[in-house]
Amino acid sequence: MKLWGGNFKGEQDSKLNSFNSSLPFDIKLYKYDIAGSRAHVKMLAARNIIAEEDKDKILNGLAIVENQIEDAIKNNAYLDFDAEDIHSLVEELLTEEIGSVAGKMHTGRSRNDQVALDIKLYLKDQIKILQDLLKKSIITLAKISEQEVETLMPGYTHLQAAQPVTLGHHLMAYAWKLKRDYDKLADIYNRHNLSPLGTGALAGSSFSLDREMVAEELGFSGITENSLDTVSDRDFILDFHSSAVNIILHLSSLAEEIIVWNSPNYNFIEISDEMSTGSSIMPQKKNPDVAELIRGKSGRILGNHTALATTLKGLPLAYNKDLQEDKEGLFDTVDNLKEILNILPNFLESISFNRENLEKATYSGYLNATELADYLADKGLPFRLAHQVSGKTVNYGIKNDCQLSEIKIEKFQEILDQVIKSSQNNKNQSENYNIMIDQEIYSWLDLNNAVRRKNIPGGPAPEQVKKQIINLQNLFK
Ligand code: ARG
C-alpha cells in the first residue's frame, strides 16, 4: 500500500508508477534523507511528541535501513525496491523492520519539506567537495605559473597577438577566475544554509516542533522564515547551477586555449602521451581529447541550468510535482564537474610548454607597436600622435618585411616629423613638438623589457606576477 493510499481504491496503473517514481535517481539522497529523519525523530522525542522508546526503535531501525540501501546500491539492486521515491522507500523499509511504529517518524513532516532538506544537505556536501577540487586546480595553475613568470608569450585580443605578456601571467588569469568561482560557491553555501524542516507540506505544523534544534543538529546556521516559500524554493539549486556555469565557462575557455596552443599552427605546447588520445585511422595524430571534453561538457552544464530555470518559470505556490525535475540535472552537473576537476590538475601538469615558440611568436607580429607609441608619449608627444607614428611605422615594417627593431633611427625620425607636420597643417595647431629619436628606442622596443616595464599591480612584469601568485596562495592558507 502506498504511503498515501487511504483514500484510494485498487491499484495504481503500472505505467503511472514508473512515470511518477523518482527512486531511480533520488536514491542518491538516501544518506541525507536518513540523516534528516534522525534529527527529526530526536526532536519529536525531545518535545514529547513521540515516546523516547519509539525514538530509539526508529533510530535503531534507520541504521539497519541505511545498511540495506547501501548494500542494494553496491549490488546494483536498488531498482528492485518498489517505492515512489527515496522518502517512501526509507519509511517502507523501516516499517518492514520495526512495524507500524515506523509511521510515527513522519509526524509533523511532509515529503515536501523533506525533499527540500535532502537536496540542501546533498548540495552542502557537494559544494565542499567541489571547493576542495577547485582549490587543487587553482594551486596547480599557480605552481605552473611560478615556473613561467619569465616566459614571454603574446597576449591576445580578438585572437590576434596584441602585447607581450608572460605565460605565468596568462595562466594566473585562469587561477583568479577559478578563485572567484570558489568564493561564489562559499557565498551560495552561506546564503542558503537554512533548514526547511518543519515547514511541512506547505503550511507548517500544528505540533510544537523545535525547528531550531533540527537545524542545529543538521549543521544549518538557522531556519527558513516562510513555509510557502520554503517548500517551493529551489533557488539554492539554481544558484548552484549558476556557479557551475561560471566554472565551466572558465574551464571551457582554458580548454579552448589549450586546444589552440596544441594545434600545429601554434605549437606552443605538447600534451604528454598519457593525457593524449590517438586517431583510429591517422597514425600521426595526437588529440587533446581531455580539453575537448571539458569544452564539450559546457553544453550539458549550461543546459541543466536552463532546464531548471524553465521548469521553475510560472510555477504557482507551493509544491508542485514539476519540482521533482530538479534533481537529475543537478546530479549530472555535480558528477561532471567532479570528473572534470578530478582530471584537470593532472592534465595541466601533463603539458610541457614550448618556450622557444612562445617567445618567437612574441617577437613577430609587431607586439611592440604600443611600446613605440609609449616611447614617444614618454618624450612628450601626445599619445594620439604617437599612436599615428607607430601605426605608420608598422605599415613601413610590413611593406619592407622587417620588425620594428630593425628600422633605423633616421626612418623613425622621418615618420615622426611627417606626422607632426601634417597634424600642424591639418588642425591648425601651433604646437611644435621637438622630439629627437635616440638609441634608447631599441631598448623600449625589446619585448622582454616591454613586459618588465609593465610593473604595476596586476601587470605582467615578472615581479608583479610573483606577487599575485603569493597573494593567491596566501588566500588558501
Ligand atoms: N519525489 C518528490 C520530489 O522529488 C518528493 C516530494 C513529493 N511530494 C509530493 N507531494 N508528491 O519532489
GROMACS .gro file of C-alpha atoms in nm, residues 145 148-155 164-171 451 460-462 465:
model
   22
  145SER     CA    1   5.276   2.992  -1.329
  148GLU     CA    2   5.673   3.055  -1.616
  149VAL     CA    3   5.692   3.410  -1.480
  150GLU     CA    4   5.976   3.483  -1.723
  151THR     CA    5   5.834   3.300  -2.025
  152LEU     CA    6   5.740   3.556  -2.287
  153MET     CA    7   5.426   3.499  -2.486
  154PRO     CA    8   5.188   3.710  -2.692
  155GLY     CA    9   4.884   3.844  -2.511
  164PRO     CA   10   5.370   4.083  -2.482
  165VAL     CA   11   5.281   3.915  -2.153
  166THR     CA   12   5.421   3.611  -1.980
  167LEU     CA   13   5.286   3.260  -1.967
  168GLY     CA   14   5.277   3.284  -1.589
  169HIS     CA   15   5.059   3.593  -1.613
  170HIS     CA   16   4.832   3.427  -1.866
  171LEU     CA   17   4.778   3.113  -1.658
  451VAL     CA   18   5.699   4.316  -2.020
  460PRO     CA   19   5.262   4.110  -1.636
  461ALA     CA   20   5.610   4.209  -1.512
  462PRO     CA   21   5.765   3.900  -1.352
  465VAL     CA   22   5.323   3.810  -1.124
   0.00000   0.00000   0.00000
